[in-house]
């Protein structure tokens, strides 16, 4: 089947449908099953963009039940070569505050049982994830966030937990003691699967609160988390509108050549 084409993909929440102009909904069939929802394909500043809510249109898929392979492969079928992956996250460090954005450069995987590769054989394929996020996209995100006056941390490590439960205080203190900045439930295997398909991927971590064991920080209320979440979404929309037209048309980054020499 011939699908409409886009060059940039966005995974996010249902509040971002309004970002796209001249938008159409597309149902995509993949070898890995159905993605979380139909994909909306439209334009931002003249660039063709595909949007997919990773948790589904009604947020019906918890993190451990998302079909990450179908979601990422759907983007591939639509011609996407770059994916922006914003997500709500907790902070593990006092200096990373609610309302801040973190453009992560590393992840630590603490999930289990998730389908996390496209290469199940018969050809053995080892794709490097030493630097899992696209350096070109990361720099554009950092530069545009600064121009917009958004408090942004230009690097950080996100530890990805299985979910749907949150961490105990002991687990949170352990993660923080490693120096990791951000905690989340969806970055793995989403980011790595993009790399396996030679798609550039940029994480934008939207900090809503401090995790349970953050030293010297009192737990926040649910009302405060919702307030910060809504403020972050408005800032993210401005950032995406600034970032997408600034992405270069050509790619010559590590992501575009990830499969070179990977098959054995």
Tab-separated table of C-alpha atoms in Angstrom:
chain	number	residue	atom	x	y	z
A	1	UNK	CA	0.000	0.000	0.000
A	2	UNK	CA	1.216	3.496	-0.848
A	3	UNK	CA	1.077	5.784	2.172
A	4	UNK	CA	1.313	9.592	2.180
A	5	UNK	CA	4.852	10.641	2.939
A	6	UNK	CA	6.346	12.790	5.688
A	7	UNK	CA	9.930	13.608	6.655
A	8	UNK	CA	9.575	14.302	10.388
A	9	UNK	CA	7.702	12.281	12.979
A	10	UNK	CA	6.494	13.287	16.437
A	11	UNK	CA	5.452	10.940	19.232
A	12	UNK	CA	3.446	12.651	21.936
A	13	UNK	CA	0.136	13.284	23.656
A	14	UNK	CA	-3.241	13.893	22.079
A	15	UNK	CA	-2.951	17.655	22.637
A	16	UNK	CA	-0.641	18.010	19.649
A	17	UNK	CA	-3.099	17.286	16.847
A	18	UNK	CA	-3.692	21.031	16.645
A	19	UNK	CA	-0.065	21.564	15.634
A	20	UNK	CA	-0.605	20.276	12.114
A	21	UNK	CA	-2.024	22.127	9.117
A	22	UNK	CA	-3.744	20.419	6.166
A	23	UNK	CA	-3.853	17.226	8.192
A	24	UNK	CA	-5.226	13.820	7.244
A	25	UNK	CA	-5.557	10.668	9.322
A	26	UNK	CA	-3.819	7.555	8.006
A	27	UNK	CA	-4.250	3.967	9.166
A	28	UNK	CA	-0.932	2.174	8.833
A	29	UNK	CA	-0.457	-1.605	8.760
A	30	UNK	CA	2.946	-2.892	9.862
A	31	UNK	CA	4.545	-6.367	10.054
A	32	UNK	CA	4.541	-5.872	13.855
A	33	UNK	CA	0.849	-5.212	14.250
A	34	UNK	CA	-1.108	-2.002	14.598
A	35	UNK	CA	0.482	1.163	15.998
A	36	UNK	CA	-1.066	2.854	19.025
A	37	UNK	CA	-3.410	4.940	16.857
A	38	UNK	CA	-3.924	6.144	13.302
A	39	UNK	CA	-1.171	8.552	12.248
A	40	UNK	CA	-2.040	12.165	11.474
A	41	UNK	CA	-0.006	13.554	8.567
A	42	UNK	CA	0.109	17.280	7.878
A	43	UNK	CA	2.425	20.277	7.751
A	44	UNK	CA	4.344	22.560	10.072
A	45	UNK	CA	6.026	25.529	8.382
A	46	UNK	CA	5.920	23.728	5.049
A	47	UNK	CA	7.557	20.540	6.344
A	48	UNK	CA	5.618	17.283	6.147
A	49	UNK	CA	5.085	15.933	9.667
A	50	UNK	CA	3.550	12.690	10.971
A	51	UNK	CA	2.102	12.664	14.483
A	52	UNK	CA	1.338	9.557	16.559
A	53	UNK	CA	0.170	9.498	20.198
A	54	UNK	CA	2.338	6.722	21.668
A	55	UNK	CA	-0.215	5.870	24.381
A	56	UNK	CA	-3.190	5.860	21.994
A	57	UNK	CA	-5.856	8.490	21.412
A	58	UNK	CA	-7.493	7.756	24.780
A	59	UNK	CA	-4.197	7.097	26.589
A	60	UNK	CA	-5.282	3.449	26.768
A	61	UNK	CA	-1.838	1.842	26.464
A	62	UNK	CA	0.328	1.949	29.606
A	63	UNK	CA	4.080	2.158	28.982
A	64	UNK	CA	4.756	-1.581	29.211
A	65	UNK	CA	1.945	-2.400	26.739
A	66	UNK	CA	2.853	0.025	23.933
A	67	UNK	CA	3.678	-1.672	20.625
A	68	UNK	CA	6.894	0.279	20.132
A	69	UNK	CA	7.979	-1.669	17.069
A	70	UNK	CA	4.710	-0.976	15.261
A	71	UNK	CA	4.853	2.722	16.180
A	72	UNK	CA	8.394	3.226	14.906
A	73	UNK	CA	7.911	1.057	11.821
A	74	UNK	CA	4.773	3.022	10.922
A	75	UNK	CA	6.937	6.132	10.811
A	76	UNK	CA	9.379	4.322	8.521
A	77	UNK	CA	6.567	3.334	6.146
A	78	UNK	CA	5.523	6.987	5.982
A	79	UNK	CA	9.027	7.989	4.882
A	80	UNK	CA	10.011	9.624	8.172
A	81	UNK	CA	13.771	10.082	8.611
A	82	UNK	CA	13.686	12.101	11.855
A	83	UNK	CA	11.602	11.553	14.996
A	84	UNK	CA	11.082	13.954	17.892
A	85	UNK	CA	10.120	12.116	21.075
A	86	UNK	CA	8.876	14.454	23.822
A	87	UNK	CA	7.707	12.887	27.080
A	88	UNK	CA	6.739	13.837	30.609
A	89	UNK	CA	9.475	12.884	33.074
A	90	UNK	CA	10.491	13.072	36.696
A	91	UNK	CA	13.695	14.703	37.894
A	92	UNK	CA	16.291	12.762	39.887
A	93	UNK	CA	18.482	15.775	40.725
A	94	UNK	CA	17.672	18.965	42.683
A	95	UNK	CA	19.138	21.234	39.977
A	96	UNK	CA	16.746	19.808	37.342
A	97	UNK	CA	13.482	21.488	38.273
A	98	UNK	CA	9.824	21.089	37.324
A	99	UNK	CA	9.214	23.127	34.176
A	100	UNK	CA	12.740	22.547	32.856
A	101	UNK	CA	13.440	20.710	29.595
A	102	UNK	CA	16.258	18.157	29.318
A	103	UNK	CA	17.622	17.162	25.896
A	104	UNK	CA	18.991	13.766	26.862
A	105	UNK	CA	22.117	12.309	25.292
A	106	UNK	CA	22.068	8.912	27.067
A	107	UNK	CA	19.609	6.356	28.395
A	108	UNK	CA	19.823	3.483	30.879
A	109	UNK	CA	17.388	0.629	30.262
A	110	UNK	CA	15.763	-0.891	33.365
A	111	UNK	CA	12.794	-2.394	31.532
A	112	UNK	CA	12.164	-6.077	30.867
A	113	UNK	CA	10.240	-8.223	28.393
A	114	UNK	CA	9.647	-5.510	25.801
A	115	UNK	CA	10.034	-6.319	22.097
A	116	UNK	CA	13.107	-4.200	21.502
A	117	UNK	CA	14.634	-5.153	18.140
A	118	UNK	CA	13.659	-5.566	14.497
A	119	UNK	CA	16.494	-8.047	13.975
A	120	UNK	CA	15.414	-11.441	15.315
A	121	UNK	CA	17.418	-13.339	12.683
A	122	UNK	CA	18.373	-15.187	10.603
A	123	UNK	CA	20.997	-12.495	9.988
A	124	UNK	CA	22.592	-11.432	13.256
A	125	UNK	CA	22.646	-7.628	13.444
A	126	UNK	CA	24.291	-5.599	16.221
A	127	UNK	CA	23.497	-1.886	16.043
A	128	UNK	CA	25.579	0.459	18.181
A	129	UNK	CA	23.710	2.509	20.758
A	130	UNK	CA	26.793	4.162	22.268
A	131	UNK	CA	25.330	7.579	21.444
A	132	UNK	CA	21.629	6.827	21.034
A	133	UNK	CA	20.299	10.309	20.267
A	134	UNK	CA	20.903	12.295	17.078
A	135	UNK	CA	23.564	14.977	17.719
A	136	UNK	CA	22.246	17.233	14.953
A	137	UNK	CA	18.665	17.195	16.198
A	138	UNK	CA	19.792	17.636	19.791
A	139	UNK	CA	21.716	20.801	18.947
A	140	UNK	CA	18.769	22.287	17.055
A	141	UNK	CA	16.489	21.550	20.033
A	142	UNK	CA	18.942	23.156	22.483
A	143	UNK	CA	19.490	26.248	20.343
A	144	UNK	CA	15.790	26.850	19.723
A	145	UNK	CA	14.842	26.275	23.374
A	146	UNK	CA	17.377	28.902	24.421
A	147	UNK	CA	16.076	31.347	21.815
A	148	UNK	CA	12.569	30.883	23.248
A	149	UNK	CA	13.745	31.450	26.824
A	150	UNK	CA	12.999	27.880	27.911
A	151	UNK	CA	15.214	26.583	30.712
A	152	UNK	CA	16.988	23.689	29.004
A	153	UNK	CA	19.665	21.229	30.128
A	154	UNK	CA	21.747	20.369	27.091
A	155	UNK	CA	22.564	16.821	28.172
A	156	UNK	CA	21.280	14.233	30.597
A	157	UNK	CA	20.768	10.538	31.187
A	158	UNK	CA	17.246	9.158	31.346
A	159	UNK	CA	16.718	5.926	33.263
A	160	UNK	CA	13.790	4.017	31.777
A	161	UNK	CA	11.748	1.941	34.227
A	162	UNK	CA	9.197	-0.705	33.355
A	163	UNK	CA	6.080	0.901	34.775
A	164	UNK	CA	3.271	1.295	35.275
A	165	UNK	CA	4.286	1.638	38.919
A	166	UNK	CA	6.503	4.495	40.035
A	167	UNK	CA	9.820	3.951	41.829
A	168	UNK	CA	10.199	3.280	45.524
A	169	UNK	CA	12.195	5.882	47.449
A	170	UNK	CA	15.079	3.395	47.638
A	171	UNK	CA	15.086	2.878	43.858
A	172	UNK	CA	14.881	6.603	43.245
A	173	UNK	CA	17.843	7.277	45.566
A	174	UNK	CA	19.803	4.546	43.772
A	175	UNK	CA	19.149	6.097	40.353
A	176	UNK	CA	20.042	9.558	41.627
A	177	UNK	CA	23.257	8.277	43.222
A	178	UNK	CA	24.460	7.244	39.754
A	179	UNK	CA	24.232	10.870	38.650
A	180	UNK	CA	21.331	10.255	36.261
A	181	UNK	CA	19.073	13.252	35.748
A	182	UNK	CA	15.728	12.004	34.411
A	183	UNK	CA	13.335	9.090	34.949
A	184	UNK	CA	10.749	7.904	32.423
A	185	UNK	CA	8.858	4.797	31.239
A	186	UNK	CA	8.807	5.081	27.417
A	187	UNK	CA	12.222	6.078	26.044
A	188	UNK	CA	13.287	2.457	25.694
A	189	UNK	CA	12.945	0.817	23.268
A	190	UNK	CA	11.437	3.698	21.277
A	191	UNK	CA	14.696	5.592	20.765
A	192	UNK	CA	16.780	2.500	20.040
A	193	UNK	CA	14.283	1.068	17.541
A	194	UNK	CA	14.557	4.296	15.561
A	195	UNK	CA	18.331	3.839	15.418
A	196	UNK	CA	17.893	0.275	14.116
A	197	UNK	CA	15.956	1.740	11.167
A	198	UNK	CA	18.524	4.545	10.642
A	199	UNK	CA	15.972	7.146	11.726
A	200	UNK	CA	17.299	10.136	13.683
A	201	UNK	CA	15.712	10.505	17.120
A	202	UNK	CA	15.703	13.407	19.571
A	203	UNK	CA	14.424	13.160	23.130
A	204	UNK	CA	12.833	16.156	24.847
A	205	UNK	CA	12.241	15.402	28.521
A	206	UNK	CA	9.569	17.669	30.024
A	207	UNK	CA	10.116	17.739	33.786
A	208	UNK	CA	6.852	17.697	35.732
A	209	UNK	CA	8.057	16.824	39.252
A	210	UNK	CA	10.869	15.407	41.376
A	211	UNK	CA	11.001	11.648	41.799
A	212	UNK	CA	10.209	10.075	45.164
A	213	UNK	CA	13.743	9.868	46.527
A	214	UNK	CA	15.198	13.191	45.374
A	215	UNK	CA	17.319	14.456	48.255
A	216	UNK	CA	15.971	17.495	50.097
A	217	UNK	CA	12.845	17.826	47.952
A	218	UNK	CA	9.336	17.515	49.330
A	219	UNK	CA	6.822	15.524	47.227
A	220	UNK	CA	4.628	17.774	45.099
A	221	UNK	CA	0.850	17.648	44.910
A	222	UNK	CA	-1.080	16.196	41.988
A	223	UNK	CA	-2.479	19.669	41.264
A	224	UNK	CA	1.052	21.052	40.950
A	225	UNK	CA	2.080	18.249	38.575
A	226	UNK	CA	-0.928	18.959	36.340
A	227	UNK	CA	-0.193	22.699	36.336
A	228	UNK	CA	3.438	22.149	35.304
A	229	UNK	CA	2.415	19.524	32.742
A	230	UNK	CA	0.068	21.988	31.013
A	231	UNK	CA	2.697	24.728	31.051
A	232	UNK	CA	5.270	22.326	29.585
A	233	UNK	CA	2.901	21.389	26.764
A	234	UNK	CA	2.508	25.025	25.759
A	235	UNK	CA	6.286	25.510	25.765
A	236	UNK	CA	6.749	22.294	23.801
A	237	UNK	CA	4.368	23.456	21.082
A	238	UNK	CA	6.414	26.644	20.671
A	239	UNK	CA	9.629	24.637	20.588
A	240	UNK	CA	8.340	22.225	17.930
A	241	UNK	CA	7.214	25.131	15.747
A	242	UNK	CA	10.717	26.634	16.023
A	243	UNK	CA	12.639	23.372	15.774
A	244	UNK	CA	10.964	21.608	12.836
A	245	UNK	CA	11.658	24.256	10.151
A	246	UNK	CA	15.261	24.557	11.420
A	247	UNK	CA	16.124	20.885	10.861
A	248	UNK	CA	18.487	20.517	7.884
A	249	UNK	CA	17.092	18.819	4.793
A	250	UNK	CA	20.080	16.521	4.354
A	251	UNK	CA	21.402	13.995	6.887
A	252	UNK	CA	25.008	12.987	7.440
A	253	UNK	CA	24.916	11.963	11.102
A	254	UNK	CA	25.679	8.677	12.859
A	255	UNK	CA	21.978	7.741	12.745
A	256	UNK	CA	21.857	7.749	8.935
A	257	UNK	CA	24.673	5.169	8.786
A	258	UNK	CA	23.770	3.018	11.805
A	259	UNK	CA	23.564	-0.225	9.813
A	260	UNK	CA	26.986	0.120	8.190
A	261	UNK	CA	28.897	-2.978	9.269
A	262	UNK	CA	26.184	-4.025	11.727
A	263	UNK	CA	25.205	-7.325	10.079
A	264	UNK	CA	27.294	-10.451	10.707
